[in-house]
Amino acid sequence: MFNRTMQSLGETRSAIRELYEYGRARKREIGEENVFDFSIGNPNVPAPACVEEAALRCFREISPETLHAYTSAAGLDEVRRAVAAHLSVRSGLECSERFVYMTCGASASLAIALSAILNAGEEVIVPAPYFPEYRIFTEQAGGKLVPVPVKRDFHLDPDAVARAVTEKTKAVLVNSPNNPTGAVYTQEEMRALGAALREKSASRGAPIWLLADEPYREICYGVPPVSPFTVYENTMILYSFSKSLSLAGERIGYIALSPQCANAEALFSAICGAGRSHGYVCAPALFQRVAASCLGRSADIERYRANRDLLYGALADMGYRCAVPEGAFYLFAEALEPDAEAFCRRAQARELLLVPSDSFGVKGYVRISYCVARETIERSLPAFRALIGEYRK
Ligand code: PLP
């Protein structure tokens, strides 16, 4: 007999992956151009030139036996130093490489950070809708995910988060720019959250950790997101280069602790221990070096902005109800019937692959990933028009 939890996790693919695999098969059947696959958040804009330049430089300048060797478990010293220097500029605080841990992307950052802090039964508050894997990582670490609704405009509701705090709350996990809503939390919202967590932590005599999952940090169409280190001291940044540099398949990211966080040494030891226990030591060596050379850079996000403008404008004109995405590359629209899964089945019959919101922890919406070729959006518009027409009959 195998581990039942793991077997069932393996047997139930995520709704997003399920749809993505369906899309691949369907494209083989009826032709790529006839399927409008808005399922997965796989960046379609090429990685910036600095990625190739840095990789080639590594191949030219570093001997193979050094380049491909194991690094320290937490990552290469010079890479951790570069990340700390980058975060220092961004936050205005003096960040230390001693509290930077290189990871295999944001998924690993999340799994490690949650395992490092959670004891059995402790709670993690997350604004809903939320990235579905949060539940898996939290429960695997023995914790309990506590979703708290965002406001109607998908922005953070710091008062609602504060009301959800119990004596078991260990962390609040936020994601801005947000998947699936595209919201970018304002400085005021983040400051209010920081103030609430400071007050709750003080009254309990133990910190509540703020985990800031930031893989879309650079993909922002308005005011850039505030550095989470500047709003609250007990903060960890969970970062990934998957989306900003279009390196999703290379599996590279990091965890960084605020220099102001309590018990930073012990916490960092717990992070190292969690990385070890998950087998997530020594992130890919070549891409540690590449990432360090490209900090703060991003793929051409103007292409995502153009897609956003085209898709949002067209859907709003047709009568779909959705908020303008402020960042990331997702549009979260109201389904045209209460059952989002039923709505997505009707969309699928028109070859539109949309993700129902149920797996993001809310009902009645669909997520539309617009990191696709512009032509895919253009060609899909008649299908969106016909779909809303069905509901108006
Ligand atoms: N967090 C959020 C909000 C995401 O959207 C994703 C991926 O889509 C991840 C984490 C995982 O990213 P990575 O590819 O770096 O593991």
Coordinates of C-alpha atoms and ligand atoms in Angstrom, one line a residue:
M1 CA 0.0 0.0 0.0
F2 CA 1.3 3.4 -0.9
N3 CA 0.9 6.7 0.8
R4 CA -2.8 7.4 0.2
T5 CA -2.6 11.1 0.3
M6 CA 0.2 11.1 -2.3
Q7 CA -1.5 8.6 -4.5
S8 CA -4.7 10.6 -4.6
L9 CA -2.7 13.8 -5.2
G10 CA -1.1 12.2 -8.2
E11 CA -4.3 10.8 -9.5
T12 CA -6.2 14.1 -9.4
R13 CA -4.4 16.5 -11.7
S14 CA -5.1 20.2 -11.1
A15 CA -8.0 21.6 -13.0
I16 CA -5.6 23.8 -14.9
R17 CA -3.3 21.0 -15.9
E18 CA -6.3 18.8 -16.9
L19 CA -7.5 21.5 -19.2
Y20 CA -4.0 22.2 -20.6
E21 CA -3.6 18.5 -21.5
Y22 CA -7.0 18.4 -23.1
G23 CA -6.0 21.5 -25.1
R24 CA -2.9 19.8 -26.4
A25 CA -4.8 16.7 -27.5
R26 CA -7.6 18.8 -29.0
K27 CA -5.0 20.9 -31.0
R28 CA -3.6 17.6 -32.5
E29 CA -7.2 16.7 -33.5
I30 CA -8.5 19.9 -35.0
G31 CA -5.4 22.0 -35.6
E32 CA -3.6 24.4 -33.3
E33 CA -5.3 27.5 -34.7
N34 CA -8.8 26.2 -33.9
V35 CA -8.3 25.8 -30.2
F36 CA -8.2 28.9 -27.9
D37 CA -6.2 27.7 -25.0
F38 CA -6.4 30.2 -22.1
S39 CA -5.7 27.6 -19.5
I40 CA -2.2 27.7 -18.2
G41 CA 0.1 30.6 -17.1
N42 CA 3.0 29.6 -19.3
P43 CA 4.8 32.8 -20.3
N44 CA 4.8 33.1 -24.1
V45 CA 7.1 36.2 -24.4
P46 CA 10.7 35.1 -24.9
A47 CA 13.2 35.4 -22.1
P48 CA 15.2 38.7 -22.3
A49 CA 18.5 38.8 -24.1
C50 CA 20.4 39.0 -20.7
V51 CA 19.4 35.3 -20.1
E52 CA 21.1 33.9 -23.1
E53 CA 24.1 36.3 -22.7
A54 CA 24.6 35.2 -19.1
A55 CA 24.3 31.5 -19.9
L56 CA 26.8 31.8 -22.8
R57 CA 29.1 33.7 -20.5
C58 CA 28.9 31.0 -17.9
F59 CA 29.8 28.4 -20.5
R60 CA 32.7 30.4 -21.9
E61 CA 34.2 31.5 -18.6
I62 CA 33.5 28.8 -16.1
S63 CA 35.0 25.3 -16.4
P64 CA 32.4 22.5 -16.8
E65 CA 33.5 20.8 -13.6
T66 CA 32.8 24.0 -11.7
L67 CA 29.8 25.1 -13.6
H68 CA 27.8 21.9 -13.2
A69 CA 29.0 21.0 -9.7
Y70 CA 26.8 20.9 -6.6
T71 CA 26.5 24.3 -5.0
S72 CA 26.1 24.9 -1.3
A73 CA 22.7 23.7 -0.2
A74 CA 21.4 27.2 0.1
G75 CA 22.9 28.3 -3.2
L76 CA 26.1 30.0 -4.4
D77 CA 27.5 32.7 -2.1
E78 CA 27.9 35.2 -4.9
V79 CA 24.3 34.6 -6.1
R80 CA 22.9 35.0 -2.6
R81 CA 24.9 38.2 -2.2
A82 CA 23.5 39.6 -5.5
V83 CA 19.9 38.7 -4.4
A84 CA 20.4 40.4 -1.0
A85 CA 21.9 43.5 -2.7
H86 CA 19.0 43.7 -5.1
L87 CA 16.5 43.4 -2.3
S88 CA 18.3 46.0 -0.3
V89 CA 17.9 48.5 -3.1
R90 CA 14.2 47.6 -3.5
S91 CA 13.4 47.8 0.2
G92 CA 15.8 50.4 1.5
L93 CA 16.8 47.9 4.2
E94 CA 20.2 46.2 4.5
C95 CA 19.4 42.6 3.4
S96 CA 21.9 39.9 4.1
E97 CA 22.9 36.9 1.9
R98 CA 22.8 34.9 5.1
F99 CA 19.0 34.9 4.9
V100 CA 18.7 34.1 1.2
Y101 CA 17.9 30.5 0.1
M102 CA 18.0 29.6 -3.6
T103 CA 15.1 27.4 -4.7
C104 CA 13.6 25.5 -7.6
G105 CA 11.0 28.2 -8.3
A106 CA 8.1 29.6 -6.3
S107 CA 6.5 26.1 -5.8
A108 CA 9.6 25.0 -3.9
S109 CA 9.8 28.4 -2.1
L110 CA 6.3 27.9 -0.9
A111 CA 6.7 24.2 0.1
I112 CA 9.9 25.0 2.0
A113 CA 8.7 28.1 3.8
L114 CA 5.4 26.5 4.9
S115 CA 7.2 23.3 6.1
A116 CA 9.7 25.5 7.9
I117 CA 7.1 27.4 10.0
L118 CA 4.1 25.2 10.4
N119 CA 3.4 22.8 13.3
A120 CA 0.4 20.4 13.1
G121 CA -2.9 22.2 13.0
E122 CA -1.5 25.7 12.6
E123 CA -3.4 28.0 10.3
V124 CA -2.4 30.0 7.2
I125 CA -4.7 32.8 6.2
V126 CA -4.9 33.4 2.4
P127 CA -7.0 36.0 0.5
A128 CA -9.4 34.1 -1.7
P129 CA -9.4 33.5 -4.7
Y130 CA -5.9 32.0 -4.4
F131 CA -3.4 29.9 -6.3
P132 CA -4.7 26.3 -5.8
E133 CA -1.3 24.8 -4.9
Y134 CA -1.3 26.8 -1.7
R135 CA -3.7 24.2 -0.2
I136 CA -1.5 21.3 -1.1
F137 CA 1.7 22.8 0.3
T138 CA -0.1 24.0 3.5
E139 CA -1.7 20.6 4.2
Q140 CA 1.4 18.7 3.3
A141 CA 3.2 20.7 6.0
G142 CA 0.4 19.7 8.5
G143 CA -1.3 23.1 8.5
K144 CA -4.8 24.3 7.6
L145 CA -5.6 26.9 4.9
V146 CA -8.0 29.5 6.0
P147 CA -9.4 31.5 2.9
V148 CA -10.6 35.0 3.6
P149 CA -12.5 36.8 0.8
V150 CA -11.0 39.8 -1.0
K151 CA -13.0 42.9 -1.6
R152 CA -15.4 43.1 -4.6
D153 CA -12.7 44.7 -6.7
F154 CA -10.3 41.8 -5.8
H155 CA -8.2 44.0 -3.5
L156 CA -6.9 43.0 -0.1
D157 CA -9.2 43.4 2.8
P158 CA -6.8 43.8 5.8
D159 CA -9.7 44.1 8.3
A160 CA -11.1 40.7 7.1
V161 CA -7.7 39.2 7.5
A162 CA -7.3 40.6 11.0
R163 CA -10.8 39.2 11.9
A164 CA -9.7 35.7 10.7
V165 CA -6.7 35.6 13.0
T166 CA -7.0 32.9 15.8
E167 CA -4.6 31.6 18.4
K168 CA -3.6 29.0 15.7
T169 CA -2.7 31.5 13.0
K170 CA 0.9 31.1 12.0
A171 CA 1.1 33.0 8.7
V172 CA -0.7 35.1 6.2
L173 CA 0.1 34.3 2.6
V174 CA -0.4 37.0 0.0
N175 CA 0.2 37.1 -3.7
S176 CA 0.5 40.4 -5.5
P177 CA 0.3 40.9 -8.5
N178 CA -2.3 38.2 -8.1
N179 CA -3.0 34.9 -9.8
P180 CA -6.0 34.6 -10.7
T181 CA -7.4 38.1 -10.4
G182 CA -4.6 40.4 -11.7
A183 CA -5.0 42.7 -8.7
V184 CA -1.9 44.5 -7.4
Y185 CA -2.3 45.4 -3.7
T186 CA -1.7 49.0 -2.9
Q187 CA 0.8 50.4 -0.5
E188 CA -2.0 51.4 1.8
E189 CA -3.5 47.9 1.8
M190 CA -0.2 46.3 2.5
R191 CA 0.7 48.8 5.2
A192 CA -2.7 48.2 6.9
L193 CA -2.1 44.5 6.7
G194 CA 1.4 45.0 8.3
A195 CA -0.1 47.1 11.1
A196 CA -2.8 44.5 11.8
L197 CA -0.2 41.7 11.9
R198 CA 2.0 43.7 14.2
E199 CA -0.8 44.3 16.6
K200 CA -2.0 40.7 16.6
S201 CA 1.5 39.4 17.0
A202 CA 2.2 41.7 19.9
S203 CA -1.0 40.7 21.7
R204 CA -0.2 37.0 21.3
G205 CA 3.5 37.4 22.1
A206 CA 4.5 35.4 19.0
P207 CA 4.9 36.6 15.4
I208 CA 2.5 35.9 12.7
W209 CA 4.6 35.5 9.5
L210 CA 3.8 37.4 6.3
L211 CA 4.6 35.2 3.3
A212 CA 4.7 37.3 0.1
D213 CA 4.5 35.0 -3.0
E214 CA 5.9 37.3 -5.7
P215 CA 6.5 35.5 -9.0
Y216 CA 4.7 38.3 -10.9
R217 CA 6.4 41.2 -9.2
E218 CA 7.8 42.7 -12.4
I219 CA 4.6 42.0 -14.5
C220 CA 2.7 45.1 -13.4
Y221 CA 1.0 47.7 -15.6
G222 CA 0.6 50.6 -13.1
V223 CA 2.3 51.5 -9.8
P224 CA 4.8 48.8 -9.0
P225 CA 4.0 46.6 -6.0
V226 CA 5.5 47.8 -2.7
S227 CA 8.3 45.8 -1.2
P228 CA 6.7 43.6 1.5
F229 CA 9.8 44.1 3.7
T230 CA 8.8 47.8 4.1
V231 CA 5.4 47.1 5.5
Y232 CA 6.1 44.4 8.2
E233 CA 9.1 43.0 9.9
N234 CA 8.3 39.3 10.1
T235 CA 8.2 38.9 6.3
M236 CA 9.5 36.3 3.9
I237 CA 9.6 36.9 0.2
L238 CA 9.0 33.8 -1.9
Y239 CA 10.2 34.6 -5.4
S240 CA 10.5 32.9 -8.8
F241 CA 12.1 33.9 -12.1
S242 CA 9.5 31.7 -13.9
K243 CA 7.3 34.5 -15.0
S244 CA 9.4 37.7 -14.9
L245 CA 12.2 36.2 -17.0
S246 CA 10.0 33.6 -18.8
L247 CA 12.1 30.8 -17.3
A248 CA 9.3 28.6 -16.0
G249 CA 10.9 25.3 -17.1
E250 CA 14.3 26.1 -15.6
R251 CA 13.0 26.0 -12.0
I252 CA 14.8 28.8 -10.3
G253 CA 13.7 31.2 -7.5
Y254 CA 14.5 32.1 -3.9
I255 CA 13.3 32.7 -0.3
A256 CA 14.5 35.8 1.4
L257 CA 13.9 36.8 5.0
S258 CA 13.5 40.4 6.1
P259 CA 16.6 41.6 8.0
Q260 CA 14.2 42.8 10.6
C261 CA 12.4 39.5 11.3
A262 CA 12.4 37.9 14.7
N263 CA 14.7 34.9 15.3
A264 CA 16.1 35.1 11.7
E265 CA 18.9 32.6 12.4
A266 CA 16.6 29.9 13.8
L267 CA 14.1 30.5 11.0
F268 CA 16.8 30.3 8.3
S269 CA 17.9 26.9 9.9
A270 CA 14.3 25.7 9.7
I271 CA 14.3 26.8 6.0
C272 CA 17.5 24.9 5.4
G273 CA 16.0 21.8 7.2
A274 CA 12.8 22.0 5.2
G275 CA 14.8 22.3 1.9
R276 CA 16.8 19.3 3.0
S277 CA 13.8 17.2 4.0
H278 CA 12.0 17.9 0.6
G279 CA 15.2 17.2 -1.4
Y280 CA 15.2 20.8 -2.6
V281 CA 18.9 21.6 -1.9
C282 CA 21.2 23.1 -4.3
A283 CA 19.0 24.8 -6.9
P284 CA 20.0 24.5 -10.6
A285 CA 23.6 25.8 -10.7
L286 CA 23.6 27.3 -14.2
F287 CA 20.4 29.2 -13.6
Q288 CA 21.4 30.4 -10.2
R289 CA 24.2 32.3 -12.0
V290 CA 22.0 33.4 -14.9
A291 CA 19.3 34.7 -12.5
A292 CA 21.8 36.6 -10.5
S293 CA 22.9 38.4 -13.7
C294 CA 19.4 39.4 -14.6
L295 CA 17.9 40.6 -11.3
G296 CA 15.2 43.2 -11.7
R297 CA 15.0 42.6 -15.5
S298 CA 12.0 41.1 -17.2
A299 CA 10.7 39.8 -20.5
D300 CA 8.9 42.4 -22.6
I301 CA 5.8 42.9 -20.5
E302 CA 4.4 45.4 -23.0
R303 CA 3.3 42.4 -25.0
Y304 CA 1.2 41.2 -22.0
R305 CA -0.2 44.7 -21.6
A306 CA -1.3 44.8 -25.3
N307 CA -3.0 41.4 -24.8
R308 CA -4.7 42.6 -21.7
D309 CA -6.0 45.8 -23.4
L310 CA -7.2 43.8 -26.4
L311 CA -8.9 41.1 -24.4
Y312 CA -10.4 43.2 -21.6
G313 CA -11.6 45.8 -24.1
A314 CA -13.3 43.3 -26.3
L315 CA -14.9 41.3 -23.5
A316 CA -16.2 44.4 -21.7
D317 CA -17.7 45.6 -25.0
M318 CA -19.5 42.3 -25.5
G319 CA -20.9 42.6 -22.0
Y320 CA -18.7 40.3 -19.9
R321 CA -18.1 41.6 -16.4
C322 CA -14.5 41.7 -15.3
A323 CA -12.1 44.0 -13.5
V324 CA -9.2 45.5 -15.4
P325 CA -6.1 43.4 -14.5
E326 CA -3.4 45.5 -12.9
G327 CA -0.6 42.9 -13.2
A328 CA 0.2 39.3 -13.9
F329 CA -1.3 37.9 -17.1
Y330 CA -4.8 36.7 -16.0
L331 CA -8.2 38.1 -16.4
F332 CA -10.9 37.0 -13.9
A333 CA -14.3 37.3 -15.4
E334 CA -17.8 36.5 -14.1
A335 CA -19.2 33.3 -15.4
L336 CA -22.5 33.8 -17.2
E337 CA -24.2 31.3 -15.0
P338 CA -23.7 30.5 -11.3
D339 CA -22.0 27.2 -12.0
A340 CA -18.6 28.2 -13.4
E341 CA -17.8 24.6 -14.4
A342 CA -21.0 24.3 -16.4
F343 CA -20.2 27.7 -18.1
C344 CA -16.7 26.4 -18.9
R345 CA -18.1 23.3 -20.5
R346 CA -20.2 25.5 -22.8
A347 CA -17.1 27.6 -23.5
Q348 CA -15.2 24.4 -24.3
A349 CA -17.8 23.4 -26.9
R350 CA -16.7 26.6 -28.7
E351 CA -13.0 25.6 -28.3
L352 CA -12.5 28.2 -25.6
L353 CA -10.5 26.7 -22.7
L354 CA -11.2 28.7 -19.6
V355 CA -10.5 27.7 -16.0
P356 CA -13.5 27.6 -13.6
S357 CA -12.9 29.5 -10.4
D358 CA -13.8 26.7 -8.0
S359 CA -10.3 25.4 -7.6
F360 CA -9.2 29.0 -6.7
G361 CA -11.5 28.8 -3.8
V362 CA -14.4 31.0 -5.1
K363 CA -17.5 30.3 -7.2
G364 CA -18.9 31.9 -10.3
Y365 CA -15.8 33.2 -12.1
V366 CA -13.4 32.0 -14.8
R367 CA -9.7 32.6 -15.2
I368 CA -8.5 33.5 -18.7
S369 CA -4.7 33.4 -19.1
Y370 CA -3.7 35.9 -21.7
C371 CA 0.0 35.0 -22.0
V372 CA -0.8 33.7 -25.5
A373 CA -0.1 34.9 -29.0
R374 CA -2.1 38.0 -29.9
E375 CA -3.6 36.2 -32.8
T376 CA -5.1 33.6 -30.5
I377 CA -7.0 36.3 -28.7
E378 CA -8.1 37.9 -32.0
R379 CA -9.3 34.6 -33.4
S380 CA -11.1 33.7 -30.2
L381 CA -13.3 36.8 -30.1
P382 CA -16.1 35.5 -32.3
A383 CA -16.3 32.4 -30.0
F384 CA -16.6 34.7 -26.9
R385 CA -19.3 36.7 -28.7
A386 CA -21.2 33.6 -29.7
L387 CA -20.9 32.3 -26.1
I388 CA -22.5 35.4 -24.5
G389 CA -25.1 35.3 -27.3
E390 CA -26.2 31.8 -26.1
Y391 CA -27.0 33.3 -22.7
R392 CA -29.0 36.2 -24.1
K393 CA -31.4 34.1 -26.2
Ligands
PLP1 N1 2.7 31.2 -7.0 C1 1.8 31.6 -7.9 C2 0.8 32.7 -7.5 C3 1.8 31.1 -9.2 O1 0.9 31.6 -10.1 C4 2.7 30.1 -9.6 C5 2.7 29.5 -10.9 O2 1.9 29.7 -11.7 C6 3.6 29.7 -8.6 C7 3.6 30.2 -7.3 C8 4.6 28.6 -8.9 O3 5.6 29.1 -9.7 P1 6.9 28.3 -10.1 O4 6.8 28.0 -11.6 O5 8.1 29.3 -9.9 O6 7.0 27.1 -9.3

